[in-house]
Coordinates of C-alpha atoms and ligand atoms in Angstrom, one line a residue:
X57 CA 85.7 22.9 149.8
X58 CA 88.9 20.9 149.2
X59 CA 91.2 22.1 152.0
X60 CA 93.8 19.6 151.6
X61 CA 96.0 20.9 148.7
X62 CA 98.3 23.7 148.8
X63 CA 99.9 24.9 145.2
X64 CA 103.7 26.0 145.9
X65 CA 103.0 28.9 143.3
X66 CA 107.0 29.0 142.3
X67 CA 106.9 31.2 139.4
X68 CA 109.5 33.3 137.9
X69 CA 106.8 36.2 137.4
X70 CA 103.7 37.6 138.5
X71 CA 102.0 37.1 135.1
X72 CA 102.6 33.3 135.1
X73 CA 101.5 32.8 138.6
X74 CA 98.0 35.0 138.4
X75 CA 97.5 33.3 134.6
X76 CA 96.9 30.3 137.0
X77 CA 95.6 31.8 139.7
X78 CA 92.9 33.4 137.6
X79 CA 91.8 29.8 136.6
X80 CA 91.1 28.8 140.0
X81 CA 89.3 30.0 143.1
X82 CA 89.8 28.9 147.0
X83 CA 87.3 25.8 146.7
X84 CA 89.9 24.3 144.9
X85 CA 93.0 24.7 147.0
X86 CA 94.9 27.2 149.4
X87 CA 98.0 28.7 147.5
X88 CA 101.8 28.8 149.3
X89 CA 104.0 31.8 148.5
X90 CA 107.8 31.0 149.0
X91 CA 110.8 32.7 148.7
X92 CA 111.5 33.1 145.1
X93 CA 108.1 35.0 144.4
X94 CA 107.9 36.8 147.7
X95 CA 111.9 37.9 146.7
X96 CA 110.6 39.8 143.7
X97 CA 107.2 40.6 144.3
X98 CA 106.8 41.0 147.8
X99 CA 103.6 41.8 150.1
X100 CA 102.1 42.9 147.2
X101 CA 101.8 39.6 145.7
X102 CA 100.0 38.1 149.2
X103 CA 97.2 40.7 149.1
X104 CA 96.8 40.1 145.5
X105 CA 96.0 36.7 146.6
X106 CA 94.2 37.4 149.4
X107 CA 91.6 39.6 147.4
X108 CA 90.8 36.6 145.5
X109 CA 90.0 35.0 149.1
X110 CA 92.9 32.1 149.0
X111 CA 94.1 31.2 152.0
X112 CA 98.1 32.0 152.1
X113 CA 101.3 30.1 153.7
X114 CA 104.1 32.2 153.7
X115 CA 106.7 29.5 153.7
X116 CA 109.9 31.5 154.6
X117 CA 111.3 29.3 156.3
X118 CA 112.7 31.8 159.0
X119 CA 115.8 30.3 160.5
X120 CA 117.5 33.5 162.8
X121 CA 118.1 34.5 166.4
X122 CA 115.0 34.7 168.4
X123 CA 114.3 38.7 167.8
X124 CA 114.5 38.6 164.4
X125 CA 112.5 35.7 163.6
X126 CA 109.5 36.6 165.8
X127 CA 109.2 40.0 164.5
X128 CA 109.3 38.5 160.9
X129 CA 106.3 36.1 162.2
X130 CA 104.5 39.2 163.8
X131 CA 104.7 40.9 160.3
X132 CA 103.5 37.5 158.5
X133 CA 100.4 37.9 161.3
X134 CA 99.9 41.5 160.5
X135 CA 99.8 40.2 156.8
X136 CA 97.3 38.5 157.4
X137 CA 98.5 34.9 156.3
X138 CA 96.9 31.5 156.8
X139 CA 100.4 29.5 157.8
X140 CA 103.7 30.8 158.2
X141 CA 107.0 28.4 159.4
X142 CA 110.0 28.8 160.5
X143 CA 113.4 26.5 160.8
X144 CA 112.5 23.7 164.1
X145 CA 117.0 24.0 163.7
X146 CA 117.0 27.4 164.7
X147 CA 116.2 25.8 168.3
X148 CA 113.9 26.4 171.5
X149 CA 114.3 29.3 172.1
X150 CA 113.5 30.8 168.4
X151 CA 110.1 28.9 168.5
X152 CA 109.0 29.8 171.7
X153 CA 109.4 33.6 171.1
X154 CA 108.0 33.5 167.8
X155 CA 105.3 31.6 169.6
X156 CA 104.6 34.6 172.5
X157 CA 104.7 37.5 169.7
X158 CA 101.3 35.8 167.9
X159 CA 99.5 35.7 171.2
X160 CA 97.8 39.2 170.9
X161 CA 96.2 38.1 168.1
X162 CA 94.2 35.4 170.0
X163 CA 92.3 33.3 167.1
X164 CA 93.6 35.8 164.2
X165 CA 97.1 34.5 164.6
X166 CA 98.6 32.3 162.0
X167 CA 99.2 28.8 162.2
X168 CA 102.6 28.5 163.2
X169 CA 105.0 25.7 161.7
X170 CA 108.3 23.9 161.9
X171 CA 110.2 22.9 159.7
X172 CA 111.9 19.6 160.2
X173 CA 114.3 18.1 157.8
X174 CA 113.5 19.0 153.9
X175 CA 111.8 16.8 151.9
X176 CA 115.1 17.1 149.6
X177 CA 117.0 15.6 152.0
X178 CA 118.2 11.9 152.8
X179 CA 120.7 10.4 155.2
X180 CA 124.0 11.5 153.6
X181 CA 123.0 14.8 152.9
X182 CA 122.4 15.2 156.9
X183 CA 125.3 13.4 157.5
X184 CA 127.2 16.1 155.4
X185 CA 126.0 18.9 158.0
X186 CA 126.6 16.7 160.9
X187 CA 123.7 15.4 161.9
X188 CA 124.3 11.2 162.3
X189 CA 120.5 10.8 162.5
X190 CA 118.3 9.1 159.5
X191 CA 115.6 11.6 158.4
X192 CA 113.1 10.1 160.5
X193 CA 115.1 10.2 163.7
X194 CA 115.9 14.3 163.2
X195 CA 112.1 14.6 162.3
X196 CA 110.8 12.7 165.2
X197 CA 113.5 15.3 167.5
X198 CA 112.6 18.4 165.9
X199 CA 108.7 17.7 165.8
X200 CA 108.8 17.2 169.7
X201 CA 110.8 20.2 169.9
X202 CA 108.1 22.2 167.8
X203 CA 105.5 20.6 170.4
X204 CA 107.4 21.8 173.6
X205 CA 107.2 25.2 172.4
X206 CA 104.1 25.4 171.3
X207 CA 104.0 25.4 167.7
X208 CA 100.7 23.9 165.3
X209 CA 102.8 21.6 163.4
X210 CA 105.3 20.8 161.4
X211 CA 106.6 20.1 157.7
X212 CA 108.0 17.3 156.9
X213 CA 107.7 14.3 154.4
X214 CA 104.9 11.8 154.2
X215 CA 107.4 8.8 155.1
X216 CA 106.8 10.2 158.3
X217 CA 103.3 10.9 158.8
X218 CA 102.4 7.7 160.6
X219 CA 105.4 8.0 163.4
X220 CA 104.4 11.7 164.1
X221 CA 101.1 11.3 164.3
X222 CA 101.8 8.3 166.9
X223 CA 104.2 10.4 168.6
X224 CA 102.3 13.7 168.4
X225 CA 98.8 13.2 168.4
X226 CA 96.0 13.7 166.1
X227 CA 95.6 17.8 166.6
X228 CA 99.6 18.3 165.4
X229 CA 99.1 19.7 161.9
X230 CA 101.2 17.6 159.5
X231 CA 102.0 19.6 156.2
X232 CA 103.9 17.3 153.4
X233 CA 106.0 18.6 150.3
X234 CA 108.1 15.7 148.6
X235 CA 104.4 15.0 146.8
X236 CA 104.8 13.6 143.5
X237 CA 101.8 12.0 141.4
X238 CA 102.4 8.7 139.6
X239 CA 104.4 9.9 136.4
X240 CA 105.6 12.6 137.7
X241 CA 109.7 14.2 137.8
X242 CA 111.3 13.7 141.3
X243 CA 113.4 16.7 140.3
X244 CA 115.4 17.5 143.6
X245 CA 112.9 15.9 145.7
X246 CA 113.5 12.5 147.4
X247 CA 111.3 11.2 150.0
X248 CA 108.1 11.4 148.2
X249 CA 104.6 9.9 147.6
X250 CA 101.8 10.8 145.4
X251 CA 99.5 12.1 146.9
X252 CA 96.6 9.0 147.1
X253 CA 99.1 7.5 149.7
X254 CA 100.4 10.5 151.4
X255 CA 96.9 11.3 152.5
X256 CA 96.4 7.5 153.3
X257 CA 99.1 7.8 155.5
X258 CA 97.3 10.7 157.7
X259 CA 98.9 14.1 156.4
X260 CA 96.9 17.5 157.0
X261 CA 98.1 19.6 153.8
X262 CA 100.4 18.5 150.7
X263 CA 102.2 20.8 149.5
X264 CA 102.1 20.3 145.7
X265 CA 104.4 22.9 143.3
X266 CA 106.0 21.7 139.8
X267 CA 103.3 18.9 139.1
X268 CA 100.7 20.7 139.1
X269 CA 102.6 24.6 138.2
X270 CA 104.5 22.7 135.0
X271 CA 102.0 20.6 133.6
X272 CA 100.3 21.5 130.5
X273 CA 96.9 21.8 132.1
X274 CA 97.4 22.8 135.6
X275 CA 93.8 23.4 136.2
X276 CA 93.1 19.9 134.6
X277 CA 96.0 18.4 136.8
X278 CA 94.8 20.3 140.1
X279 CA 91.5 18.7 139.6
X280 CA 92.3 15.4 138.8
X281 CA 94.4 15.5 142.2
X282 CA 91.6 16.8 144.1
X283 CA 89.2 14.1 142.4
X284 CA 91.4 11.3 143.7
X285 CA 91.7 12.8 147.2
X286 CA 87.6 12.8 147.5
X287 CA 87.3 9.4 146.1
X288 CA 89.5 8.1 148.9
X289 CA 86.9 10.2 151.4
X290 CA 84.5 8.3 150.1
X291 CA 85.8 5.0 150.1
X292 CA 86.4 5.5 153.8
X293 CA 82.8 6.4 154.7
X294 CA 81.7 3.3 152.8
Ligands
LIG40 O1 110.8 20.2 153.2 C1 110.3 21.0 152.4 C2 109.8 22.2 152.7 C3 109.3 23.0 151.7 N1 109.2 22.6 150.5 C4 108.6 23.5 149.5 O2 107.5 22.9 148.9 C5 107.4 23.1 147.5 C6 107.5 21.8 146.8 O3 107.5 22.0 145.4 P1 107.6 20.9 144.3 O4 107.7 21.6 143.1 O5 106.3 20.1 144.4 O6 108.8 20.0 144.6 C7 108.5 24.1 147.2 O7 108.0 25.4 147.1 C8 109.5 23.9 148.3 O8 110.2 25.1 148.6 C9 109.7 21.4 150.1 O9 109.7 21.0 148.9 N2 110.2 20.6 151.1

């Protein structure tokens, strides 16, 4: 079981995403269901998936007043989802009570995550919101905050994998976007790595959506990822 990939399935329909789905199963990789495909399609679409057996992150990114976001995380946990995350920004106080709502549900609850700074993001675009911080400064601030209240981990890019893990030990779950195999379009993304180094570097997950969703051969490209993931395993035993 490869546990370390998760597809972004960003599809414009349901067609196009289970066409890939259908070629894969949960050895393979867990599968992340964002905003544009939960937008049209729903809870429908999770239990789809999870009648196939994937494991799910709901990336939602919920970013509210306290209330709001924790009931939104109780529904994610009634759902039934792997990983759900919310906005570290929307403060203490958010986290924390999004943190007390999963504790009825003991070892059933979701992994709950932070979101720090997007991998999309660099100095002057947090400079335009105010923030006069480099990336790795607000991630390093937000990922403590995400500790202090309790949270499983946190998103953020694989430039800062090593610091957190320094910073935030070895049980911190460290999920990276912002993966791009050699070759590969940046797109909008900008502080990236392929995904040899960005599991090098100690991340948990990567998060893994166009290079894999646009190629001509996802199931070719999925595996090839995997395949270079395990040989680095190995190599590490040796
Ligand atoms: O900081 C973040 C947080 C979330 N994402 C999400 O991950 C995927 C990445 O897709 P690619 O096509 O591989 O760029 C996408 O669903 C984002 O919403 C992120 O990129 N960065």
């Amino acid at each position: 079981m490869n546990n370390k990939v998760i597809v972004a399935l960003d599809y414009e329909t349901e067609k196009e995403a289970l066409n890939f789905v259908d070629q894969i199963d949960p050895s393979l990789c867990r599968l992340k269901v964002g905003k544009e495909m939960f937008t049209t399609l729903g809870t429908h679409f999770v239990k789809q998936l999870h009648s196939r057996q994937f494991d799910i992150f709901l990336d939602l990114k919920y970013h509210d007043i306290p209330n709001t976001v924790a009931r939104a995380v109780r529904s994610a946990a009634e759902l039934g989802v792997w990983m759900v995350d919310l906005h570290a920004s929307g403060g203490l106080r958010m986290m924390e009570t999004a943190k007390q709502i999963l504790e009825p549900y003991g070892k059933e609850a979701p992994l709950l995550i932070g979101v720090t700074v997007l991998t999309s993001m660099e100095d002057l675009d947090l400079l335009q919101i105010g923030i006069n911080a480099s990336p790795m400064e607000q991630v390093i601030r937000l990922a403590h905050l995400c500790q202090r209240a309790g949270l499983d981990g946190v998103v953020c890019s694989p430039h800062e994998v090593e610091t957190l893990r320094t910073h935030c030990g070895e049980s911190f779950k460290l999920i990276t976007p912002g993966i791009r195999p050699e070759g590969s379009e940046m797109g909008d993304q900008r502080r990236v790595m392929t995904p040899k180094q960005a599991i090098e570097t100690g991340a948990d997950y990567l998060v893994i959506g166009r290079p894999i969703t646009q190629s001509p051969n996802p199931f070719a490209t999925l595996t090839s990822i995997n395949q270079s993931i395990e040989e680095l395993a190995k190599n590490n035993q040796k």
